[in-house]
Amino acid sequence: MLVGSLAGYTGSARQSVYGAVKAFSRVFAEGLWLELRDHDVDVLELVLGVTRTPAMERAGLNFDIPGLNVGEPDDIAREGLAHPADGPVWVAGGNASAAAKRNGADRAKLVLGAHEAMSRLLPTSP
Ligand SMILES: NC(=O)c1ccc[n+]([C@@H]2O[C@H](COP(=O)([O-])OP(=O)(O)OC[C@H]3O[C@@H](n4cnc5c(N)ncnc54)[C@H](OP(=O)(O)O)[C@@H]3O)[C@@H](O)[C@H]2O)c1
């Protein structure tokens, strides 16, 4: 199982490398899933949305934005462990429509929209 992110669906400022790595991970998982399915090996990219983990607490994420879908780590881990054979990609925490929305063709509109949402989520740098 590889741990992915909604951040892997659009580029984001100050997280260019992180988002790109997560995009790589998802496509890598899809390839491995194809290569290994004839060997009865499950491959799953578990895509997370915002999840209340120690790292995110440390980063100072604003979890209190009205309407923000925040996953709890235990729930997300349990969901992933329940779906090893549902690869190549499982979007956890009720974020499937958010992932689908980020896959559109108008990249400027989508990237700017995601950037605006991220700006509300992350504290501004000093
Ligand atoms: N939290 C979110 O909102 C969110 C959203 C999307 C995707 N994700 C993804 O979820 C995964 C976990 O993130 P997280 O938020 O849970 O972060 P986290 O709270 O910092 O947890 C990261 C975990 O990885 C371990 N770790 C870090 N560096 C390591 C290394 N070099 N070797 C072995 N273990 C190492 C840490 O171990 P120690 O505790 O021992 O340091 C910790 O258990 C990441 O792949 C992240 O990209 C998280």
PDB file of C-alpha atoms and ligand atoms in Angstrom:
ATOM      1  CA  MET A   1       0.000   0.000   0.000  1.00  0.00           C
ATOM      2  CA  LEU A   2       1.255   3.469  -0.907  1.00  0.00           C
ATOM      3  CA  VAL A   3      -0.050   6.519   0.908  1.00  0.00           C
ATOM      4  CA  GLY A   4      -1.173   9.195  -1.503  1.00  0.00           C
ATOM      5  CA  SER A   5      -2.802  12.579  -1.228  1.00  0.00           C
ATOM      6  CA  LEU A   6      -5.344  14.845  -2.857  1.00  0.00           C
ATOM      7  CA  ALA A   7      -2.292  17.115  -3.175  1.00  0.00           C
ATOM      8  CA  GLY A   8      -1.168  14.761  -5.955  1.00  0.00           C
ATOM      9  CA  TYR A   9      -3.999  15.900  -8.212  1.00  0.00           C
ATOM     10  CA  THR A  10      -3.041  19.589  -8.611  1.00  0.00           C
ATOM     11  CA  GLY A  11       0.157  21.579  -8.288  1.00  0.00           C
ATOM     12  CA  SER A  12       0.386  23.704  -5.156  1.00  0.00           C
ATOM     13  CA  ALA A  13       2.594  26.606  -4.146  1.00  0.00           C
ATOM     14  CA  ARG A  14       5.215  25.810  -1.464  1.00  0.00           C
ATOM     15  CA  GLN A  15       4.418  22.113  -1.962  1.00  0.00           C
ATOM     16  CA  SER A  16       5.496  21.660  -5.591  1.00  0.00           C
ATOM     17  CA  VAL A  17       7.748  18.693  -4.857  1.00  0.00           C
ATOM     18  CA  TYR A  18       5.318  17.082  -2.390  1.00  0.00           C
ATOM     19  CA  GLY A  19       2.413  17.240  -4.869  1.00  0.00           C
ATOM     20  CA  ALA A  20       4.583  15.930  -7.696  1.00  0.00           C
ATOM     21  CA  VAL A  21       5.786  13.008  -5.565  1.00  0.00           C
ATOM     22  CA  LYS A  22       2.181  12.123  -4.725  1.00  0.00           C
ATOM     23  CA  ALA A  23       1.216  12.279  -8.430  1.00  0.00           C
ATOM     24  CA  PHE A  24       4.172   9.996  -9.183  1.00  0.00           C
ATOM     25  CA  SER A  25       3.102   7.620  -6.437  1.00  0.00           C
ATOM     26  CA  ARG A  26      -0.422   7.262  -7.831  1.00  0.00           C
ATOM     27  CA  VAL A  27       0.720   6.552 -11.388  1.00  0.00           C
ATOM     28  CA  PHE A  28       3.453   4.253 -10.060  1.00  0.00           C
ATOM     29  CA  ALA A  29       0.820   2.326  -8.073  1.00  0.00           C
ATOM     30  CA  GLU A  30      -1.337   1.972 -11.188  1.00  0.00           C
ATOM     31  CA  GLY A  31       1.576   0.479 -13.120  1.00  0.00           C
ATOM     32  CA  LEU A  32       2.540  -1.875 -10.306  1.00  0.00           C
ATOM     33  CA  TRP A  33      -1.097  -2.922  -9.938  1.00  0.00           C
ATOM     34  CA  LEU A  34      -1.144  -3.937 -13.619  1.00  0.00           C
ATOM     35  CA  GLU A  35       2.214  -5.696 -13.404  1.00  0.00           C
ATOM     36  CA  LEU A  36       1.492  -7.636 -10.220  1.00  0.00           C
ATOM     37  CA  ARG A  37      -2.164  -8.600 -10.543  1.00  0.00           C
ATOM     38  CA  ASP A  38      -1.283 -11.818 -12.394  1.00  0.00           C
ATOM     39  CA  HIS A  39       0.876 -12.745  -9.394  1.00  0.00           C
ATOM     40  CA  ASP A  40      -1.994 -12.243  -6.910  1.00  0.00           C
ATOM     41  CA  VAL A  41      -0.298  -9.240  -5.348  1.00  0.00           C
ATOM     42  CA  ASP A  42      -2.592  -6.381  -4.363  1.00  0.00           C
ATOM     43  CA  VAL A  43      -1.342  -2.846  -4.943  1.00  0.00           C
ATOM     44  CA  LEU A  44      -3.265   0.091  -3.561  1.00  0.00           C
ATOM     45  CA  GLU A  45      -2.647   3.815  -3.576  1.00  0.00           C
ATOM     46  CA  LEU A  46      -4.601   5.031  -0.548  1.00  0.00           C
ATOM     47  CA  VAL A  47      -5.405   8.681  -1.235  1.00  0.00           C
ATOM     48  CA  LEU A  48      -5.942  10.860   1.829  1.00  0.00           C
ATOM     49  CA  GLY A  49      -7.605  14.214   2.130  1.00  0.00           C
ATOM     50  CA  VAL A  50      -6.972  16.404   5.163  1.00  0.00           C
ATOM     51  CA  THR A  51      -6.290  14.058   8.089  1.00  0.00           C
ATOM     52  CA  ARG A  52      -5.766  15.076  11.716  1.00  0.00           C
ATOM     53  CA  THR A  53      -2.283  13.579  12.128  1.00  0.00           C
ATOM     54  CA  PRO A  54       0.565  14.809  14.382  1.00  0.00           C
ATOM     55  CA  ALA A  55       2.364  16.197  11.334  1.00  0.00           C
ATOM     56  CA  MET A  56      -0.603  18.322  10.354  1.00  0.00           C
ATOM     57  CA  GLU A  57      -1.114  19.513  13.945  1.00  0.00           C
ATOM     58  CA  ARG A  58       2.569  20.540  13.980  1.00  0.00           C
ATOM     59  CA  ALA A  59       2.178  22.324  10.639  1.00  0.00           C
ATOM     60  CA  GLY A  60      -0.618  24.389  12.187  1.00  0.00           C
ATOM     61  CA  LEU A  61      -3.356  23.415   9.759  1.00  0.00           C
ATOM     62  CA  ASN A  62      -6.648  25.168  10.331  1.00  0.00           C
ATOM     63  CA  PHE A  63      -9.002  22.223  10.875  1.00  0.00           C
ATOM     64  CA  ASP A  64     -11.872  24.527  11.854  1.00  0.00           C
ATOM     65  CA  ILE A  65     -12.756  25.870   8.409  1.00  0.00           C
ATOM     66  CA  PRO A  66     -16.539  25.450   8.057  1.00  0.00           C
ATOM     67  CA  GLY A  67     -17.388  22.540   5.758  1.00  0.00           C
ATOM     68  CA  LEU A  68     -13.815  21.167   5.741  1.00  0.00           C
ATOM     69  CA  ASN A  69     -13.790  17.363   5.548  1.00  0.00           C
ATOM     70  CA  VAL A  70     -11.224  16.283   8.166  1.00  0.00           C
ATOM     71  CA  GLY A  71     -10.419  12.566   8.472  1.00  0.00           C
ATOM     72  CA  GLU A  72      -9.365  10.907  11.710  1.00  0.00           C
ATOM     73  CA  PRO A  73      -6.166   8.811  11.320  1.00  0.00           C
ATOM     74  CA  ASP A  74      -7.659   5.625  12.829  1.00  0.00           C
ATOM     75  CA  ASP A  75     -10.709   5.785  10.542  1.00  0.00           C
ATOM     76  CA  ILE A  76      -8.622   6.408   7.435  1.00  0.00           C
ATOM     77  CA  ALA A  77      -6.169   3.604   8.281  1.00  0.00           C
ATOM     78  CA  ARG A  78      -9.080   1.225   8.929  1.00  0.00           C
ATOM     79  CA  GLU A  79     -10.684   2.184   5.613  1.00  0.00           C
ATOM     80  CA  GLY A  80      -7.458   1.556   3.712  1.00  0.00           C
ATOM     81  CA  LEU A  81      -6.875  -1.786   5.379  1.00  0.00           C
ATOM     82  CA  ALA A  82     -10.419  -2.830   4.397  1.00  0.00           C
ATOM     83  CA  HIS A  83      -9.753  -2.272   0.686  1.00  0.00           C
ATOM     84  CA  PRO A  84      -6.398  -3.820  -0.336  1.00  0.00           C
ATOM     85  CA  ALA A  85      -7.994  -5.540  -3.332  1.00  0.00           C
ATOM     86  CA  ASP A  86      -9.850  -2.439  -4.545  1.00  0.00           C
ATOM     87  CA  GLY A  87      -6.843  -0.891  -6.277  1.00  0.00           C
ATOM     88  CA  PRO A  88      -5.177   0.634  -7.998  1.00  0.00           C
ATOM     89  CA  VAL A  89      -6.504   3.748  -6.236  1.00  0.00           C
ATOM     90  CA  TRP A  90      -8.809   4.119  -3.236  1.00  0.00           C
ATOM     91  CA  VAL A  91      -9.741   7.650  -2.241  1.00  0.00           C
ATOM     92  CA  ALA A  92     -10.466   7.557   1.489  1.00  0.00           C
ATOM     93  CA  GLY A  93     -12.553   9.668   3.813  1.00  0.00           C
ATOM     94  CA  GLY A  94     -15.351  10.531   1.421  1.00  0.00           C
ATOM     95  CA  ASN A  95     -13.005  12.491  -0.861  1.00  0.00           C
ATOM     96  CA  ALA A  96     -13.723  10.674  -4.143  1.00  0.00           C
ATOM     97  CA  SER A  97     -15.673  13.567  -5.640  1.00  0.00           C
ATOM     98  CA  ALA A  98     -12.945  16.022  -4.560  1.00  0.00           C
ATOM     99  CA  ALA A  99     -10.373  13.882  -6.397  1.00  0.00           C
ATOM    100  CA  ALA A 100     -12.586  13.612  -9.492  1.00  0.00           C
ATOM    101  CA  LYS A 101     -13.101  17.378  -9.531  1.00  0.00           C
ATOM    102  CA  ARG A 102      -9.323  17.937  -9.599  1.00  0.00           C
ATOM    103  CA  ASN A 103      -8.966  15.837 -12.762  1.00  0.00           C
ATOM    104  CA  GLY A 104     -10.575  18.294 -15.184  1.00  0.00           C
ATOM    105  CA  ALA A 105      -8.961  19.740 -18.309  1.00  0.00           C
ATOM    106  CA  ASP A 106      -8.983  23.446 -17.347  1.00  0.00           C
ATOM    107  CA  ARG A 107      -5.792  23.218 -15.299  1.00  0.00           C
ATOM    108  CA  ALA A 108      -5.397  26.965 -14.625  1.00  0.00           C
ATOM    109  CA  LYS A 109      -8.888  27.171 -13.121  1.00  0.00           C
ATOM    110  CA  LEU A 110      -8.404  23.997 -11.059  1.00  0.00           C
ATOM    111  CA  VAL A 111      -4.907  24.875  -9.825  1.00  0.00           C
ATOM    112  CA  LEU A 112      -5.975  28.403  -8.841  1.00  0.00           C
ATOM    113  CA  GLY A 113      -9.093  27.067  -7.084  1.00  0.00           C
ATOM    114  CA  ALA A 114      -7.080  24.507  -5.128  1.00  0.00           C
ATOM    115  CA  HIS A 115      -4.482  27.186  -4.321  1.00  0.00           C
ATOM    116  CA  GLU A 116      -7.173  29.423  -2.837  1.00  0.00           C
ATOM    117  CA  ALA A 117      -8.476  26.551  -0.690  1.00  0.00           C
ATOM    118  CA  MET A 118      -4.926  25.699   0.477  1.00  0.00           C
ATOM    119  CA  SER A 119      -4.297  29.321   1.427  1.00  0.00           C
ATOM    120  CA  ARG A 120      -7.209  29.107   3.872  1.00  0.00           C
ATOM    121  CA  LEU A 121      -5.936  25.797   5.266  1.00  0.00           C
ATOM    122  CA  LEU A 122      -2.250  26.554   5.815  1.00  0.00           C
ATOM    123  CA  PRO A 123      -0.954  29.326   8.039  1.00  0.00           C
ATOM    124  CA  THR A 124       0.781  32.066   6.061  1.00  0.00           C
ATOM    125  CA  SER A 125       4.572  31.966   6.093  1.00  0.00           C
ATOM    126  CA  PRO A 126       6.320  34.709   8.129  1.00  0.00           C
TER     127      PRO A 126
HETATM  128  N1  LIG B   1      -2.245  14.221   7.319  1.00  0.00           N
HETATM  129  C1  LIG B   1      -2.765  14.592   6.174  1.00  0.00           C
HETATM  130  O1  LIG B   1      -3.627  15.501   6.101  1.00  0.00           O
HETATM  131  C2  LIG B   1      -2.334  13.875   4.914  1.00  0.00           C
HETATM  132  C3  LIG B   1      -3.007  14.184   3.721  1.00  0.00           C
HETATM  133  C4  LIG B   1      -2.646  13.526   2.584  1.00  0.00           C
HETATM  134  C5  LIG B   1      -1.646  12.588   2.613  1.00  0.00           C
HETATM  135  N2  LIG B   1      -0.987  12.317   3.769  1.00  0.00           N
HETATM  136  C6  LIG B   1       0.078  11.302   3.744  1.00  0.00           C
HETATM  137  O2  LIG B   1      -0.057  10.427   4.844  1.00  0.00           O
HETATM  138  C7  LIG B   1       1.243   9.883   5.189  1.00  0.00           C
HETATM  139  C8  LIG B   1       1.460  10.039   6.662  1.00  0.00           C
HETATM  140  O3  LIG B   1       1.466  11.421   6.953  1.00  0.00           O
HETATM  141  P1  LIG B   1       1.080  11.945   8.373  1.00  0.00           P
HETATM  142  O4  LIG B   1       0.290  13.182   8.203  1.00  0.00           O
HETATM  143  O5  LIG B   1       0.510  10.826   9.182  1.00  0.00           O
HETATM  144  O6  LIG B   1       2.492  12.358   8.914  1.00  0.00           O
HETATM  145  P2  LIG B   1       3.095  12.087  10.348  1.00  0.00           P
HETATM  146  O7  LIG B   1       2.083  12.335  11.402  1.00  0.00           O
HETATM  147  O8  LIG B   1       4.362  12.891  10.424  1.00  0.00           O
HETATM  148  O9  LIG B   1       3.468  10.574  10.279  1.00  0.00           O
HETATM  149  C9  LIG B   1       4.499  10.178   9.457  1.00  0.00           C
HETATM  150  C10 LIG B   1       4.929   8.807   9.909  1.00  0.00           C
HETATM  151  O10 LIG B   1       6.018   8.404   9.080  1.00  0.00           O
HETATM  152  C11 LIG B   1       7.092   8.019   9.912  1.00  0.00           C
HETATM  153  N3  LIG B   1       8.323   8.416   9.256  1.00  0.00           N
HETATM  154  C12 LIG B   1       8.723   9.651   8.892  1.00  0.00           C
HETATM  155  N4  LIG B   1       9.937   9.610   8.296  1.00  0.00           N
HETATM  156  C13 LIG B   1      10.281   8.310   8.287  1.00  0.00           C
HETATM  157  C14 LIG B   1      11.415   7.605   7.812  1.00  0.00           C
HETATM  158  N5  LIG B   1      12.430   8.252   7.202  1.00  0.00           N
HETATM  159  N6  LIG B   1      11.425   6.271   7.951  1.00  0.00           N
HETATM  160  C15 LIG B   1      10.410   5.618   8.533  1.00  0.00           C
HETATM  161  N7  LIG B   1       9.305   6.221   9.006  1.00  0.00           N
HETATM  162  C16 LIG B   1       9.263   7.547   8.887  1.00  0.00           C
HETATM  163  C17 LIG B   1       6.896   8.759  11.213  1.00  0.00           C
HETATM  164  O11 LIG B   1       7.508   8.030  12.235  1.00  0.00           O
HETATM  165  P3  LIG B   1       7.848   8.745  13.648  1.00  0.00           P
HETATM  166  O12 LIG B   1       6.564   9.103  14.310  1.00  0.00           O
HETATM  167  O13 LIG B   1       8.601   7.686  14.350  1.00  0.00           O
HETATM  168  O14 LIG B   1       8.663   9.947  13.309  1.00  0.00           O
HETATM  169  C18 LIG B   1       5.378   8.771  11.341  1.00  0.00           C
HETATM  170  O15 LIG B   1       4.901   7.576  11.945  1.00  0.00           O
HETATM  171  C19 LIG B   1       2.258  10.635   4.314  1.00  0.00           C
HETATM  172  O16 LIG B   1       2.566   9.836   3.195  1.00  0.00           O
HETATM  173  C20 LIG B   1       1.485  11.872   3.875  1.00  0.00           C
HETATM  174  O17 LIG B   1       1.955  12.369   2.642  1.00  0.00           O
HETATM  175  C21 LIG B   1      -1.320  12.931   4.931  1.00  0.00           C
END
